[in-house]
CSV table of C-alpha atoms and ligand atoms in Angstrom, one decimal:
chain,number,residue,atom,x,y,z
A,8,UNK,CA,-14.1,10.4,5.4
A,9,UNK,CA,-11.0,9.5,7.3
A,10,UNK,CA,-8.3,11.5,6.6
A,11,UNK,CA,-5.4,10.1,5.9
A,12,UNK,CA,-2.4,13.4,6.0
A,13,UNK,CA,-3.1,14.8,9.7
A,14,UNK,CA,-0.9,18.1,9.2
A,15,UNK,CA,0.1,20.4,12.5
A,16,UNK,CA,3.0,23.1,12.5
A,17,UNK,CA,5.6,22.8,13.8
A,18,UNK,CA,5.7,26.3,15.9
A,19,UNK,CA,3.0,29.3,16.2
A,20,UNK,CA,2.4,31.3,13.6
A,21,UNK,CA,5.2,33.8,14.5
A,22,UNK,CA,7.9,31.0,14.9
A,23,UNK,CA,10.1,29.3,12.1
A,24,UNK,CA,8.0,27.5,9.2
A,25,UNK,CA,7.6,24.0,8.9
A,26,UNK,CA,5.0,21.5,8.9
A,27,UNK,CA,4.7,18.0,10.3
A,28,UNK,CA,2.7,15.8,8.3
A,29,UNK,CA,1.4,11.9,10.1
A,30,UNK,CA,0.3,9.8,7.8
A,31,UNK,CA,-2.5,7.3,8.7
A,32,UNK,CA,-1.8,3.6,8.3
A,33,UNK,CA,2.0,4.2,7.9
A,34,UNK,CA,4.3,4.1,10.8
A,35,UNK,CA,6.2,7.2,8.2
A,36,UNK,CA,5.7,10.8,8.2
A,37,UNK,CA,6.8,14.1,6.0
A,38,UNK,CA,8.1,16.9,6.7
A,39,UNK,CA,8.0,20.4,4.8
A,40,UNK,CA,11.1,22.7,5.7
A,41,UNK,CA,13.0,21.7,8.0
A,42,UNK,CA,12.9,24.4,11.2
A,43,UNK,CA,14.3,24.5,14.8
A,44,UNK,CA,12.4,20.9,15.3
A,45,UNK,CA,12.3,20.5,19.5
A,46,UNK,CA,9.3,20.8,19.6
A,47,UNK,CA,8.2,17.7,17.7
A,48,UNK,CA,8.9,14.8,20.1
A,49,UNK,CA,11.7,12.0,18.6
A,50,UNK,CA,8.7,9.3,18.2
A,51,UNK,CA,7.6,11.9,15.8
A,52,UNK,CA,11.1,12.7,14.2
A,53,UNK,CA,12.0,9.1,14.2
A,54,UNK,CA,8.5,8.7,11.5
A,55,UNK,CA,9.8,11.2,9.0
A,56,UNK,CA,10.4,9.5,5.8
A,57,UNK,CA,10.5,12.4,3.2
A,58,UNK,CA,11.7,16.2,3.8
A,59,UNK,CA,10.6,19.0,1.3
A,60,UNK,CA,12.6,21.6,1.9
A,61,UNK,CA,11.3,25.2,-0.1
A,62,UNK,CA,14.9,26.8,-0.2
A,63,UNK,CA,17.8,26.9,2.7
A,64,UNK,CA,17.2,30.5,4.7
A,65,UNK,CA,18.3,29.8,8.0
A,66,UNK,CA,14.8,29.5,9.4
A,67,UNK,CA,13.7,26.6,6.7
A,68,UNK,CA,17.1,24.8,7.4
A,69,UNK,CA,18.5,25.0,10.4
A,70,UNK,CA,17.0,21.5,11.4
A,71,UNK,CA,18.9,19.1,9.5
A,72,UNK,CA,21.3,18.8,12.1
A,73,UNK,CA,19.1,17.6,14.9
A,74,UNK,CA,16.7,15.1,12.2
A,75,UNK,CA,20.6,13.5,11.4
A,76,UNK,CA,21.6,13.6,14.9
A,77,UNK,CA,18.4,11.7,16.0
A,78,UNK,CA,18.4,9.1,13.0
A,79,UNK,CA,22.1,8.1,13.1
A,80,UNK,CA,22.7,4.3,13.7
A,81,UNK,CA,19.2,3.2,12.6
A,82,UNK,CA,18.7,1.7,9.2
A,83,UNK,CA,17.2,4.1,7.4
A,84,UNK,CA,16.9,6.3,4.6
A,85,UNK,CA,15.9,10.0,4.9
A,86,UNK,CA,15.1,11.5,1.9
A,87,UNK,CA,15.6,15.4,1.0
A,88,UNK,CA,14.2,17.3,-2.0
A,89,UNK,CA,14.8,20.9,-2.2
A,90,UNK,CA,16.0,23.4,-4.9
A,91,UNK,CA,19.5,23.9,-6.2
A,92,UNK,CA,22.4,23.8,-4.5
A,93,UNK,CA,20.8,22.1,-1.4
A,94,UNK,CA,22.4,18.9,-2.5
A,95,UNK,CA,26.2,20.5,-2.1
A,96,UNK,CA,24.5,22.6,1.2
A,97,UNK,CA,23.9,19.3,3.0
A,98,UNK,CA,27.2,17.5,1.9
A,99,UNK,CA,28.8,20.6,3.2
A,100,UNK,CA,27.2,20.7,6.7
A,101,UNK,CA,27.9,17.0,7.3
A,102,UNK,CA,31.4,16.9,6.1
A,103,UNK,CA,32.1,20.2,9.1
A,104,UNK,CA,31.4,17.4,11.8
A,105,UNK,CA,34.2,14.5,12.9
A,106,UNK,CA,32.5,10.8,12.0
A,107,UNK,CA,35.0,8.9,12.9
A,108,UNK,CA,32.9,6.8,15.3
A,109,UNK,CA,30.3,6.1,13.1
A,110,UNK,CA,32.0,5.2,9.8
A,111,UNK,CA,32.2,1.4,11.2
A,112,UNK,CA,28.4,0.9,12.0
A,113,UNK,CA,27.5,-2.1,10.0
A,114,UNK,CA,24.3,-0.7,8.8
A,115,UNK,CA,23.2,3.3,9.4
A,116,UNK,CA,21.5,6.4,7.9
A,117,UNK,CA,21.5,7.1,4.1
A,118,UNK,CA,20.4,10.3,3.3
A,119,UNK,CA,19.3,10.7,-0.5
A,120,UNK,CA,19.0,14.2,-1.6
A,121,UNK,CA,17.1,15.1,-4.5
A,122,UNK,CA,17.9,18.5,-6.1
A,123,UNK,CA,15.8,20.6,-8.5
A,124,UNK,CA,17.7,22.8,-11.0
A,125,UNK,CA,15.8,24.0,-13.6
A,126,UNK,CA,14.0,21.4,-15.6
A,127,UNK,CA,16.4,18.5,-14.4
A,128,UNK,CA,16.2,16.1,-10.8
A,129,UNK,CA,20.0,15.4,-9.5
A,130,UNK,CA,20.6,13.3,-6.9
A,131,UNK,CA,22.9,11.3,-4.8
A,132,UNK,CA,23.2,9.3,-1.7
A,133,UNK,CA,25.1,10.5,1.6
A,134,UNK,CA,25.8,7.4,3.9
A,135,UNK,CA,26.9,7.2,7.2
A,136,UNK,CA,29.1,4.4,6.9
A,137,UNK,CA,31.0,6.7,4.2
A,138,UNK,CA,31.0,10.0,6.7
A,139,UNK,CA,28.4,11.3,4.5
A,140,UNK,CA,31.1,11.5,1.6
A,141,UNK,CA,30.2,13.3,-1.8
A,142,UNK,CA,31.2,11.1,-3.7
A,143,UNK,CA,30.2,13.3,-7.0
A,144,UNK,CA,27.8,10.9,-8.1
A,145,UNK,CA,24.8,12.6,-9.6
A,146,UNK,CA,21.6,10.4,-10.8
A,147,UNK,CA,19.6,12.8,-13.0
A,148,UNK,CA,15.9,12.8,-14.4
A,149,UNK,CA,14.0,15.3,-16.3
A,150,UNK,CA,11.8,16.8,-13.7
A,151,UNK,CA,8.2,16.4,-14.8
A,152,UNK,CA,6.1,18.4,-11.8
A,153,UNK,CA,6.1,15.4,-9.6
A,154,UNK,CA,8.8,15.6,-6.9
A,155,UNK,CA,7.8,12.0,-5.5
A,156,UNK,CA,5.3,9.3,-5.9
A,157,UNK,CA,3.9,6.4,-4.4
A,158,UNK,CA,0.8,4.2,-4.2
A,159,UNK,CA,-1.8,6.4,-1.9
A,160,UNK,CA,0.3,10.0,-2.3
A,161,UNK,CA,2.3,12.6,-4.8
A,162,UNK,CA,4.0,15.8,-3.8
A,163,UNK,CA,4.3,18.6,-6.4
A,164,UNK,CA,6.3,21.3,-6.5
A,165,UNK,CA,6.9,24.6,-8.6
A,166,UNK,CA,10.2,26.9,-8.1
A,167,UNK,CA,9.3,30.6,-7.3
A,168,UNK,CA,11.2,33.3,-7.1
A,169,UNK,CA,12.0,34.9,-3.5
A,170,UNK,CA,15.8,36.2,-4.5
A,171,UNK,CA,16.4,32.8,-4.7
A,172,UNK,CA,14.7,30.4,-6.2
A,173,UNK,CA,12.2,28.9,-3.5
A,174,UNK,CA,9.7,25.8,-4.1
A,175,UNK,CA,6.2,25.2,-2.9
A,176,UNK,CA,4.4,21.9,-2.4
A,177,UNK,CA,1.3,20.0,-2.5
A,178,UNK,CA,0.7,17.1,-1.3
A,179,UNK,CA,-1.6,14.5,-2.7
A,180,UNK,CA,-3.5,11.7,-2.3
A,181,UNK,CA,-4.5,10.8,-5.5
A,182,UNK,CA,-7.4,8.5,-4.6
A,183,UNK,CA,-9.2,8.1,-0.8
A,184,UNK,CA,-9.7,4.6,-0.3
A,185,UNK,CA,-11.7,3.4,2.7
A,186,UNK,CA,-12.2,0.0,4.2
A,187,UNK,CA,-16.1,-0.1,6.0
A,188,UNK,CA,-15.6,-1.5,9.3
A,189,UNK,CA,-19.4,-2.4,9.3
A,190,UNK,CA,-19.3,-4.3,6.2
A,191,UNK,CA,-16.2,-6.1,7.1
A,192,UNK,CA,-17.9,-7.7,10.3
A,193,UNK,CA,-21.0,-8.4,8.0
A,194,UNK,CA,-19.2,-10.6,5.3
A,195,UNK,CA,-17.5,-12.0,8.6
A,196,UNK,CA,-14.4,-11.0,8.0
A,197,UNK,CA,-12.2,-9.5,10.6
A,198,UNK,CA,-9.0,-6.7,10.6
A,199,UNK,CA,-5.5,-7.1,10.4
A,200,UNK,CA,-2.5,-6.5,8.2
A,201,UNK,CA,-4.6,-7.7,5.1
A,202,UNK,CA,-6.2,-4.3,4.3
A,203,UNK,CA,-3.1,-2.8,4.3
A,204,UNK,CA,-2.3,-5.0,1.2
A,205,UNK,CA,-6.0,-4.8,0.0
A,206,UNK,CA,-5.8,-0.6,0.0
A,207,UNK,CA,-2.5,-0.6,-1.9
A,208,UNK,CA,-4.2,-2.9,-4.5
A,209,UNK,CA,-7.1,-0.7,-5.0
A,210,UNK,CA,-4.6,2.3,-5.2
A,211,UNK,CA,-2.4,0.8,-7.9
A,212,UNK,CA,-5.2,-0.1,-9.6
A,213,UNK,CA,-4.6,-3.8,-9.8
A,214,UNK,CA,-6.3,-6.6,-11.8
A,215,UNK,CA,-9.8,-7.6,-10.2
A,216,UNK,CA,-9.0,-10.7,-10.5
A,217,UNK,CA,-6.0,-10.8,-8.2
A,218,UNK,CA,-6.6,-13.2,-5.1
A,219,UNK,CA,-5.5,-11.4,-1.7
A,220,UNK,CA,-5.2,-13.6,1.4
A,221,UNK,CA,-8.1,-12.5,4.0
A,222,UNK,CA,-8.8,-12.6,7.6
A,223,UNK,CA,-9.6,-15.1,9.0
A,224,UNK,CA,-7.3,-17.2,6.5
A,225,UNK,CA,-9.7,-19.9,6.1
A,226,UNK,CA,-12.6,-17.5,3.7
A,227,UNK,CA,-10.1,-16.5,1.6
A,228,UNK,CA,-8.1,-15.9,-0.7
A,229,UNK,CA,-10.9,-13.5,-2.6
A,230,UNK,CA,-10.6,-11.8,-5.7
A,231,UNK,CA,-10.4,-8.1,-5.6
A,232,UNK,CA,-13.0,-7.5,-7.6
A,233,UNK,CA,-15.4,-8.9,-4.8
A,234,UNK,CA,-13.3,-7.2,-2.4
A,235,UNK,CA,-13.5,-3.5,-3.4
A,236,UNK,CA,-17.1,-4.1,-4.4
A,237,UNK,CA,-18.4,-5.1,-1.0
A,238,UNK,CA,-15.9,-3.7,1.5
A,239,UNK,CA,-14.4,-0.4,0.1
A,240,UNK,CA,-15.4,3.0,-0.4
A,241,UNK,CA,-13.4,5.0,-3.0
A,242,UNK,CA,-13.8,9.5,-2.7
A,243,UNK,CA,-11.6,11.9,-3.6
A,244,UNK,CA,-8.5,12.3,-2.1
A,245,UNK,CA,-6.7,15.2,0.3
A,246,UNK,CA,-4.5,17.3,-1.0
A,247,UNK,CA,-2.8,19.7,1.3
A,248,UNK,CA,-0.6,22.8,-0.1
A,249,UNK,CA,2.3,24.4,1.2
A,250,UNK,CA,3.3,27.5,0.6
A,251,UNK,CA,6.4,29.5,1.9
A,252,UNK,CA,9.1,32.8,0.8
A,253,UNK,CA,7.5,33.8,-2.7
A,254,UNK,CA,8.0,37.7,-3.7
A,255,UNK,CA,4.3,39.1,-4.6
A,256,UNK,CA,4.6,38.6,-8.4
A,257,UNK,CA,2.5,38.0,-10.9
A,258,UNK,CA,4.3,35.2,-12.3
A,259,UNK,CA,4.5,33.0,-8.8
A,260,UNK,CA,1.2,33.9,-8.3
A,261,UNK,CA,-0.3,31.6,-11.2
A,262,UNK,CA,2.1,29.0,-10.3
A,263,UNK,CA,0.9,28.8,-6.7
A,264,UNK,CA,-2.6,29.2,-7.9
A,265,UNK,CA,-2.0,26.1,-10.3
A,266,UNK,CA,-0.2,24.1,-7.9
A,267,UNK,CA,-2.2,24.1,-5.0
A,268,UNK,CA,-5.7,24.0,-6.8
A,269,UNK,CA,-8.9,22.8,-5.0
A,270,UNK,CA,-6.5,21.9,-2.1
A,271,UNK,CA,-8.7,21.2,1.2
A,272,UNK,CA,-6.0,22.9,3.2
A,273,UNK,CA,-3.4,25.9,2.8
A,274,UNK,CA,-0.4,26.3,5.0
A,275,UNK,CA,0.9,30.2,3.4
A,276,UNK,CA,2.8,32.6,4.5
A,277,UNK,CA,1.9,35.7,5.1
A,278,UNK,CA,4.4,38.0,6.9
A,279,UNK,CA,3.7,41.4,6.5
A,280,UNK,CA,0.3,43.0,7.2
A,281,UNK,CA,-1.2,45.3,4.3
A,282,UNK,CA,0.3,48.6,5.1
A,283,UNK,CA,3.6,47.3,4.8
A,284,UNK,CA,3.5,46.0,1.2
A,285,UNK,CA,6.5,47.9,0.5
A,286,UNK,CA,8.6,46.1,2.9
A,287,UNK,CA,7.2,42.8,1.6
A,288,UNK,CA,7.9,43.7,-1.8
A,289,UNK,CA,11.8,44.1,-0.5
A,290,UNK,CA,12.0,41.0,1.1
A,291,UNK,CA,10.0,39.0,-1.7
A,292,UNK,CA,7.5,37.9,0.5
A,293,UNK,CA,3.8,37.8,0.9
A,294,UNK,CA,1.3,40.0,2.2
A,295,UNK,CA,-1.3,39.1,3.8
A,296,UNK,CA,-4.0,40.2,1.5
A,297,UNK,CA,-1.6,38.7,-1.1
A,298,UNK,CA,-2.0,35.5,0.4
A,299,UNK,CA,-5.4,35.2,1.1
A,300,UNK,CA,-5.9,36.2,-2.7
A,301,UNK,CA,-3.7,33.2,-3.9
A,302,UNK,CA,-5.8,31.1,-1.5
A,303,UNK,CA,-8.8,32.3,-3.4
A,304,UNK,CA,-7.3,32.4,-6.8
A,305,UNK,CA,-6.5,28.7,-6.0
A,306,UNK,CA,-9.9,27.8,-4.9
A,307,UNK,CA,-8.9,26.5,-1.5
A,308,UNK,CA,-10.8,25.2,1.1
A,309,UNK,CA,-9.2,26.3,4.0
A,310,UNK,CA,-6.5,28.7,4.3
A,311,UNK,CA,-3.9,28.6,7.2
A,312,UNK,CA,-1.7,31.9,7.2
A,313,UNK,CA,1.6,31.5,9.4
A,314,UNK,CA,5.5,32.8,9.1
A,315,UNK,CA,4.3,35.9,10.2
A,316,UNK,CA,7.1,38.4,10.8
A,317,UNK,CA,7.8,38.5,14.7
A,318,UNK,CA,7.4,42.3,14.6
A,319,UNK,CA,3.7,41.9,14.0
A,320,UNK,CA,3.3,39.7,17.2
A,321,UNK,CA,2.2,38.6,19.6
A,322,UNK,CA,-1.2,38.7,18.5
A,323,UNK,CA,-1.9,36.5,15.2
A,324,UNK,CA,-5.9,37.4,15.2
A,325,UNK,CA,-5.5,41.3,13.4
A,326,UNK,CA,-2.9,39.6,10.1
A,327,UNK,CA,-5.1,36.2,10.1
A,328,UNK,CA,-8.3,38.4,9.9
A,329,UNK,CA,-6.7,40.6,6.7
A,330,UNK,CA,-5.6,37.0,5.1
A,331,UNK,CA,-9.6,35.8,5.5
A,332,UNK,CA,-10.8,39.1,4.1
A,333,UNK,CA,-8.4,39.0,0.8
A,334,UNK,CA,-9.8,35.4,0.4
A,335,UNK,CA,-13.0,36.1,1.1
A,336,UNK,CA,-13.6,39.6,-1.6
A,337,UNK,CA,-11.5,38.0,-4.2
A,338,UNK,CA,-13.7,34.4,-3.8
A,339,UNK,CA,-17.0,36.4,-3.9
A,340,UNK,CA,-16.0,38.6,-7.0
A,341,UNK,CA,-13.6,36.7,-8.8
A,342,UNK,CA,-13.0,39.0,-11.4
A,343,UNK,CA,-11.8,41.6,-9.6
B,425,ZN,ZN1,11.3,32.2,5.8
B,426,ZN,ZN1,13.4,32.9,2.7
């Protein structure tokens, strides 16, 4: 299977959290938290379509600036889902820069941020052509797990507590679909933007009898039906989880567990080693053993500790090896 979320951090594991995520087929990428970002190139900024930002510490914030910076003057809209008040944080941070030579572009960045506060969605639209004015407008939907959805993906969140309330994610492709390149060239039938269309079909779930226009133009157009039957392979989909500033309860625990469930892959923290479980419990993080028990409480397939603390550094291997052997003894006797 070709996967279609290729996920890489965005520093070390001892650098600020964040986590680019290309996706495959889609000139578009997402982002989770939103760090000190230099060292994503801007081809890859210039992708980022969707930011999911777990709460607004310094460390998970601090890279609005440069993502606005770097998208100004293109038409585009950048959209920001985090918890409550992040809307009012970002209208705030914009409004302490001067726009006056941007407020005449004829078209320009729109960002729309999307808040969760307790059970309810809120959000409004920042445009550059209005300096990024507040205007007070609030959409609002009752929030229903699903943060955003499209044909081909869903992120998921849950709020947590961390001393604030914090938000983890997983992302989701609900259904892998997979055009065979070998029997593509044996029905004679050649690539091009056509499969685009003909994956999205097969996502939504479209009528089978719904003609699509092929390659070369002349076989088609061909019912879907025929289509998915002879040319596409359907598995299950990824779903990556991402996991950030959660205090070692109980509670957020069983939410994480819940959310990220039978994810292939598991970006979580993990800050402080073992022995320090007091300071963890202090600064409402994760241990490492904590983590690698959620991972295994989840029923991961891979787990990817980072956000270590600095302190702890430079070498990852000692904390990454105490994450494994949490997962490991809790998977092997689960009802300890
Ligand atoms: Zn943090
Ligand atoms: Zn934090």
């Amino acid at each position: 299977m070709r996967p279609l979320f290729h996920p890489r951090l965005v520093h070390g594991p001892f650098g600020d959290p964040g986590l680019y995520v290309a996706w495959m087929h889609k000139a578009r990428a997402i982002l989770f938290d939103l760090p000190d970002l230099s060292p994503l190139p801007s081809g890859d900024l210039i992708k980022i379509s969707h930011v999911f930002v777990s709460h607004t510490h310094m460390d998970h914030f601090v890279g609005l600036d440069s993502l606005v910076r770097l998208s100004l003057g293109r038409d585009k809209k950048l959209k920001i889902y985090g918890p409550a008040p992040i809307l009012d944080q970002t209208a705030w941070r914009l409004r302490s820069y001067t726009w006056n030579l941007v407020g005449g572009y004829k078209e320009g960045l729109v960002l729309e941020v999307t808040q969760l506060r307790g059970n309810l969605l809120e959000s409004t639209l920042l445009d550059c052509k209005e300096e990024f004015r507040d205007k007070g407008l609030r959409e609002v939907a009752v929030f229903d797990g699903t943060l955003w959805e499209e044909p081909g993906v869903r992120v998921k969140t849950v709020l947590l507590d961390h001393k604030v309330p914090s938000m983890a994610f997983s992302l989701e492709e609900p259904l892998h679909v997979e055009v065979l390149k070998g029997k593509l060239e044996e029905h004679g039938l050649r690539p091009g933007g056509w499969l685009r269309t003909l994956r999205e079909k097969v996502m939504e779930g479209a009528s089978p009898e719904t003609l699509l226009e092929v390659n070369p133009r002349e076989r088609g157009p061909l019912p879907l039906a025929w289509l998915k039957e002879n040319l596409i392979r359907c598995s299950k989909g990824q779903k990556i989880g991402y996991v950030v500033d959660v205090a070692p309860t109980q509670e957020n625990l069983e939410k994480v567990a819940g959310l990220v469930k039978g994810a292939d892959l598991l970006f979580i923290e993990a800050p402080f080693p073992e022995s320090e479980g007091h300071r963890a419990i202090n600064r409402a993080h994760l241990t490492t053993r904590k983590a690698g028990e959620m991972a295994a409480m989840a029923k991961v397939g891979k787990v990817i500790p980072f956000h270590f603390s600095p302190k702890y550094g430079p070498d990852p291997s000692p904390l990454v090896k105490e994450v494994k052997q949490g997962f490991k003894t809790l998977m092997e006797n689960p009802s300890r």
